[in-house]
XYZ file of N, CA and C in Angstrom:
501
model
N -60.311 113.190 110.812
C -59.844 114.667 111.079
C -61.039 115.368 111.873
N -61.034 116.428 112.702
C -62.386 116.778 113.027
C -62.231 118.496 112.637
N -62.477 118.978 112.480
C -63.116 120.688 112.146
C -61.380 121.290 113.597
N -61.532 121.066 114.224
C -60.185 121.892 114.861
C -58.796 121.572 113.957
N -59.003 119.793 114.133
C -57.646 120.018 112.818
C -57.281 120.227 111.612
N -58.376 120.809 111.231
C -58.414 120.878 109.987
C -58.018 122.352 110.236
N -58.217 123.201 111.183
C -58.306 124.850 111.251
C -56.633 124.974 111.804
N -56.498 124.074 112.588
C -54.759 123.900 112.829
C -53.800 123.628 111.719
N -54.115 122.529 111.035
C -53.126 122.349 109.340
C -53.318 123.216 108.893
N -54.818 124.381 108.479
C -54.318 125.245 107.709
C -54.072 126.425 108.296
N -53.814 126.666 109.441
C -53.047 127.486 110.200
C -51.480 127.494 110.087
N -50.756 126.340 110.441
C -49.786 126.044 110.163
C -49.021 125.849 108.621
N -50.151 125.942 107.822
C -49.664 125.790 106.159
C -49.513 127.465 105.602
N -50.265 127.988 106.503
C -50.032 129.485 105.928
C -49.212 130.100 106.863
N -48.763 129.569 107.984
C -47.192 130.115 108.723
C -46.619 129.655 107.931
N -46.210 128.786 107.341
C -44.933 128.449 106.323
C -45.101 129.058 105.023
N -46.081 128.681 104.578
C -45.939 129.768 103.271
C -45.779 131.219 103.828
N -46.120 131.956 104.504
C -45.730 133.159 104.893
C -44.193 133.076 105.017
N -43.809 132.521 105.748
C -42.263 131.703 106.279
C -41.176 132.060 104.723
N -41.841 131.080 104.117
C -41.369 131.315 102.787
C -40.982 132.762 101.682
N -42.132 133.431 101.873
C -42.156 134.695 101.413
C -41.215 135.664 102.248
N -41.143 135.477 103.126
C -39.871 136.217 104.110
C -40.594 137.267 105.092
N -42.524 137.302 105.168
C -43.403 138.084 105.585
C -43.798 137.526 107.328
N -43.771 138.417 108.486
C -43.078 137.393 109.306
C -45.058 137.319 109.690
N -44.725 135.767 110.771
C -46.615 135.771 110.271
C -47.266 136.526 111.469
N -48.928 136.879 111.144
C -49.287 137.855 111.918
C -49.711 139.068 111.153
N -48.528 139.267 110.470
C -48.542 140.614 109.826
C -48.957 140.419 108.271
N -50.145 141.201 108.393
C -50.903 141.321 106.858
C -51.008 141.976 106.134
N -51.171 141.543 104.625
C -50.728 143.146 103.695
C -52.132 143.520 103.364
N -51.979 144.842 103.697
C -53.098 145.821 103.124
C -53.277 145.431 101.615
N -55.021 145.088 101.339
C -55.319 145.263 100.130
C -55.950 145.888 99.386
N -55.246 146.827 98.833
C -56.130 147.941 98.079
C -57.196 147.989 97.628
N -58.588 148.903 97.685
C -60.088 148.503 97.326
C -59.695 149.350 95.604
N -61.046 148.829 94.880
C -60.717 149.420 94.105
C -59.398 149.557 92.956
N -58.334 148.761 93.137
C -57.001 148.579 92.355
C -56.170 150.452 93.134
N -56.740 151.105 93.559
C -55.867 151.888 94.139
C -54.727 151.417 94.929
N -53.544 152.691 95.067
C -52.429 152.227 95.268
C -53.012 152.585 97.563
N -52.811 151.542 97.845
C -52.861 151.247 99.308
C -52.174 152.802 100.333
N -51.090 152.954 99.611
C -49.796 154.410 99.951
C -50.541 155.788 99.424
N -51.251 155.669 99.035
C -51.690 157.214 98.198
C -53.390 156.999 99.006
N -52.887 158.834 99.908
C -54.406 159.190 100.473
C -55.128 159.617 99.365
N -56.117 159.889 99.963
C -57.934 160.371 99.250
C -58.019 161.679 99.415
N -57.185 162.304 100.357
C -57.470 163.775 100.555
C -56.715 164.950 100.162
N -56.671 166.068 100.036
C -55.289 166.848 99.720
C -54.853 167.481 101.440
N -55.658 167.610 102.098
C -54.640 168.077 103.352
C -54.183 169.837 103.570
N -53.762 170.281 104.021
C -53.135 171.068 103.974
C -52.489 171.967 103.615
N -51.609 170.401 103.182
C -50.363 171.351 101.991
C -50.244 171.542 100.614
N -49.551 171.662 99.714
C -49.688 171.703 98.287
C -50.310 170.079 98.134
N -50.799 170.307 96.418
C -50.940 169.337 96.011
C -50.993 169.595 94.313
N -50.922 168.499 94.086
C -51.254 168.848 92.195
C -52.825 169.178 92.051
N -53.814 168.529 92.741
C -55.430 168.512 92.523
C -55.807 170.075 93.554
N -55.487 170.862 93.735
C -55.517 172.020 94.054
C -55.439 173.108 93.334
N -56.496 174.100 93.023
C -57.022 175.177 91.796
C -55.617 176.068 91.794
N -55.591 176.000 90.732
C -53.991 176.447 90.033
C -54.192 178.257 89.319
N -53.706 178.989 89.905
C -53.111 180.032 88.903
C -54.048 180.099 87.775
N -54.812 180.706 87.324
C -55.402 180.997 85.938
C -53.647 181.397 84.822
N -53.202 181.802 85.259
C -51.693 182.549 84.208
C -51.126 181.430 84.593
N -50.709 180.934 85.254
C -49.940 179.242 85.348
C -49.995 178.266 84.577
N -52.032 177.764 84.239
C -52.783 177.186 83.197
C -52.678 177.627 81.793
N -52.923 178.816 81.841
C -51.967 179.356 80.693
C -50.938 178.956 79.813
N -49.883 179.494 80.951
C -48.814 179.611 80.492
C -48.276 177.819 80.002
N -48.365 176.917 80.809
C -48.218 175.711 80.595
C -49.111 175.368 79.524
N -50.320 175.795 79.150
C -51.073 175.463 77.782
C -50.354 175.821 76.322
N -49.959 177.662 76.625
C -49.056 178.277 75.750
C -47.992 177.236 75.067
N -47.129 176.785 76.691
C -46.159 175.831 76.049
C -45.924 174.787 75.546
N -47.579 173.773 76.132
C -47.858 172.537 75.642
C -48.137 172.790 74.356
N -48.844 173.729 73.640
C -49.195 174.181 72.226
C -48.400 173.966 71.708
N -47.087 174.692 71.901
C -45.981 175.547 70.840
C -46.354 176.673 70.182
N -47.558 177.686 71.060
C -47.669 178.839 70.829
C -46.612 180.432 71.354
N -45.577 179.590 71.944
C -44.805 180.984 72.366
C -44.181 181.649 71.666
N -44.160 181.619 70.374
C -43.753 182.483 69.660
C -44.709 183.870 68.894
N -46.126 182.946 68.980
C -47.256 183.702 68.928
C -47.340 184.287 69.713
N -47.521 183.780 70.618
C -47.955 185.005 72.253
C -46.900 186.260 72.005
N -45.598 185.351 71.880
C -44.253 186.842 72.475
C -44.480 187.627 70.924
N -45.047 187.721 69.900
C -45.455 188.485 68.714
C -46.383 189.321 69.476
N -47.153 188.869 70.002
C -48.760 189.357 70.518
C -48.132 190.539 71.255
N -47.292 190.136 72.165
C -47.058 191.333 73.246
C -45.945 192.621 72.786
N -45.683 192.499 71.521
C -45.110 193.572 70.927
C -46.169 194.510 70.289
N -47.393 193.621 69.764
C -48.344 194.433 70.116
C -49.389 195.512 71.263
N -49.219 194.344 71.989
C -50.375 195.062 73.213
C -49.186 195.828 73.725
N -48.044 195.921 73.859
C -47.188 196.531 74.407
C -46.327 197.523 73.939
N -46.490 198.115 72.769
C -46.203 198.820 72.078
C -45.017 200.127 72.912
N -46.583 200.748 72.923
C -46.153 202.366 74.184
C -45.504 202.493 75.227
N -45.383 201.230 76.008
C -44.351 200.638 76.963
C -43.019 199.822 76.228
N -42.942 199.147 75.138
C -41.537 199.023 74.800
C -40.656 200.009 74.495
N -41.262 200.811 73.664
C -41.015 201.861 72.857
C -40.843 203.308 73.043
N -41.598 203.739 74.337
C -41.629 204.719 74.723
C -43.524 205.752 74.092
N -43.677 206.558 74.828
C -44.453 207.144 74.627
C -45.048 207.995 73.179
N -43.299 208.566 73.501
C -43.421 209.654 72.329
C -43.236 208.940 71.020
N -42.935 208.157 70.768
C -42.331 207.287 69.094
C -43.962 206.773 69.000
N -44.362 206.229 70.240
C -45.807 205.497 69.881
C -46.913 206.557 69.255
N -46.259 207.207 69.530
C -47.533 208.470 69.341
C -47.444 208.709 67.595
N -46.315 208.420 67.225
C -46.050 208.523 65.665
C -45.831 207.245 64.627
N -45.739 206.098 65.644
C -45.621 204.989 64.878
C -46.314 203.762 65.801
N -46.995 203.042 64.596
C -48.000 201.878 65.227
C -47.273 200.798 64.218
N -46.929 199.264 65.161
C -46.436 198.436 63.883
C -47.780 197.814 63.598
N -47.522 197.415 62.547
C -48.659 196.611 61.049
C -48.638 195.212 61.677
N -46.930 194.696 61.364
C -47.361 193.084 60.918
C -45.902 192.433 61.746
N -45.840 192.039 62.258
C -44.434 190.804 62.438
C -44.601 189.444 61.753
N -43.713 189.074 60.764
C -43.610 188.041 60.554
C -42.410 187.491 60.108
N -42.202 186.090 60.869
C -40.835 186.014 60.796
C -39.703 187.016 61.381
N -39.963 187.498 62.564
C -38.875 188.055 62.990
C -38.718 189.719 62.391
N -39.560 189.774 61.365
C -39.252 191.100 61.139
C -40.572 191.697 61.332
N -40.912 193.255 61.585
C -41.377 194.361 62.280
C -41.827 195.187 61.730
N -43.163 195.786 60.811
C -43.558 196.284 59.902
C -44.095 197.309 60.779
N -43.474 198.799 60.870
C -44.199 199.769 61.394
C -44.291 200.594 60.483
N -45.532 201.716 60.795
C -45.767 202.458 59.352
C -45.704 204.087 60.540
N -45.165 204.915 59.720
C -44.925 206.427 60.896
C -46.284 207.525 60.171
N -46.280 207.993 61.476
C -47.070 209.109 61.080
C -47.515 210.385 60.092
N -45.657 210.773 59.424
C -44.917 211.461 58.680
C -44.252 210.951 57.709
N -43.224 211.448 57.113
C -42.203 210.798 56.782
C -41.041 211.239 57.381
N -41.124 212.809 58.162
C -39.887 212.738 59.227
C -40.125 211.494 60.147
N -41.180 211.264 60.555
C -40.697 210.383 61.633
C -40.285 209.262 60.639
N -40.658 209.044 59.934
C -39.956 207.095 59.369
C -38.426 207.289 58.979
N -38.257 208.823 58.647
C -36.750 208.965 58.901
C -36.294 209.197 60.062
N -36.678 209.343 61.378
C -36.492 209.817 62.607
C -36.146 207.806 62.991
N -37.619 206.890 62.995
C -37.137 205.881 63.341
C -36.380 204.800 62.287
N -35.423 205.613 61.193
C -34.803 204.504 60.690
C -33.234 204.813 61.802
N -33.321 206.359 62.289
C -32.119 206.424 62.197
C -31.848 205.895 64.307
N -33.530 205.018 65.046
C -33.345 204.798 66.058
C -33.826 203.479 66.006
N -33.141 202.937 65.077
C -34.111 201.651 64.741
C -33.289 200.335 65.398
N -32.104 200.635 66.087
C -31.128 199.788 66.857
C -31.425 199.373 68.337
N -31.450 201.241 68.449
C -31.986 201.596 69.901
C -33.365 200.853 70.203
N -34.394 200.790 69.316
C -35.464 200.133 69.470
C -35.791 198.681 69.507
N -35.188 198.183 68.501
C -34.834 196.986 68.771
C -34.377 196.365 69.688
N -33.360 197.174 70.499
C -32.531 196.770 72.261
C -34.322 196.990 72.698
N -34.325 197.979 73.000
C -36.004 198.599 73.781
C -36.769 196.909 73.648
N -37.302 196.569 72.496
C -38.164 195.824 72.039
C -37.762 194.215 72.683
N -36.470 193.829 72.547
C -35.879 192.483 73.049
C -35.957 192.729 74.454
N -35.630 193.931 75.266
C -35.172 193.892 76.509
C -36.957 193.462 76.748
N -37.807 193.923 75.911
C -39.500 193.441 76.971
C -39.664 192.178 76.814
N -39.697 191.839 75.201
C -40.539 190.740 74.816
C -39.230 189.692 74.636
N -38.385 189.277 75.108
C -37.076 189.094 74.311
C -36.591 188.649 73.284
N -35.155 188.298 73.020
C -34.847 188.034 71.987
C -34.731 187.400 71.166
N -34.544 187.541 70.147
C -34.781 186.535 68.445
C -36.375 186.908 68.178
N -37.392 187.895 69.164
C -38.795 187.875 68.797
C -38.724 188.895 67.065
N -38.216 189.827 67.931
C -38.001 190.573 66.431
C -36.661 191.335 65.912
N -36.433 190.548 65.162
C -35.098 190.823 64.760
C -34.099 191.780 63.727
N -35.824 192.098 62.792
C -35.190 193.173 61.887
C -36.554 194.692 62.389
N -36.548 195.773 61.546
C -37.675 196.250 62.216
C -37.614 196.785 60.149
N -39.127 197.335 59.877
C -38.982 197.756 58.057
C -40.084 198.911 58.519
N -39.634 200.357 58.257
C -40.045 201.151 58.359
C -40.761 202.054 57.492
N -42.183 201.728 57.253
C -42.860 202.551 56.223
C -43.405 204.124 56.481
N -43.361 204.779 55.295
C -43.770 206.679 56.009
C -45.482 206.206 55.744
N -45.839 207.064 55.882
C -47.412 207.464 55.656
C -48.495 206.729 54.336
N -49.261 206.392 54.297
C -50.287 205.527 53.218
C -50.734 206.837 52.221
N -50.188 207.111 51.149
C -50.920 207.586 50.392
C -52.004 207.711 49.625
N -52.969 208.295 49.466
C -54.169 208.206 48.701
C -53.912 207.556 47.689
N -54.896 206.608 47.177
C -55.040 205.095 46.192
C -55.439 206.631 45.133
N -54.895 206.140 43.451
C -55.651 207.009 42.246
C -56.852 205.983 41.478
N -56.047 204.559 42.100
C -56.739 203.720 41.398
C -57.904 203.324 41.837
N -58.585 203.684 41.054
C -60.591 202.834 41.765
C -60.670 201.860 40.308
N -61.539 201.203 41.023
C -62.157 199.832 40.422
C -61.322 198.755 39.696
N -61.167 197.422 39.048
C -60.587 196.683 38.856
C -59.973 197.514 37.663
N -60.543 197.998 36.370
C -59.982 198.687 35.396
C -58.761 199.834 35.538
N -57.578 200.001 34.950
C -57.820 201.289 35.327
C -56.670 201.658 34.034
N -56.127 202.870 33.510
C -55.709 203.452 32.202
C -53.977 203.624 32.981
N -53.117 203.281 32.652
C -51.515 203.768 32.943
C -51.539 205.229 32.490
N -50.384 205.508 33.537
C -50.318 207.215 32.675
C -50.319 207.404 34.504
N -50.061 209.229 34.021
C -50.319 209.702 35.721
C -51.934 209.880 35.582
N -52.844 209.742 35.202
C -53.892 210.262 34.975
C -54.637 211.336 35.682
N -55.976 211.539 37.273
C -56.597 212.622 37.320
C -55.349 213.825 37.703
N -54.228 213.410 37.982
C -53.228 213.911 38.336
C -52.709 215.304 37.204
N -52.627 214.962 35.891
C -51.793 215.663 35.293
C -52.444 216.682 34.874
N -53.676 216.734 35.169
C -54.405 218.169 35.149
C -54.307 218.789 36.630
N -53.474 218.920 37.390
C -53.294 219.844 38.235
C -52.721 221.302 38.432
N -51.821 221.322 37.250
C -51.766 222.993 37.171
C -50.114 222.281 36.952
């Protein structure tokens, strides 16, 4: 057999094998280089793509939801947006102190404002829920102003102390 006959026999064998697979003769399959999908483009192009730069807010919100920080971030929004949520006049006389298990502790500037906040508690809860979402703040605990402590040091004597000499 000559080289020409060998090439002709190899060509016929390849055509027969292609016919068995159902691939038309002369059609070449594209082989992906370095294991990549041949249909995948290697450039971004003018349209939107997942590899394009993303806005920071979208990335942060995805990070917050992936890590399960939604509840903590919603609670922080109550503190950050307090004046906008409850109104300037209320925010001037009351400050949020703590938020734990849906209970918001608010400290009023005077006992009169503490009483007023207790009367407005339902409306304040509705305003907060409209601003940051339902279920973030379920209850409010209103505290009056903190009185000065007369207890100094680690040891003290029970009783009225220095106030009993006031007259």
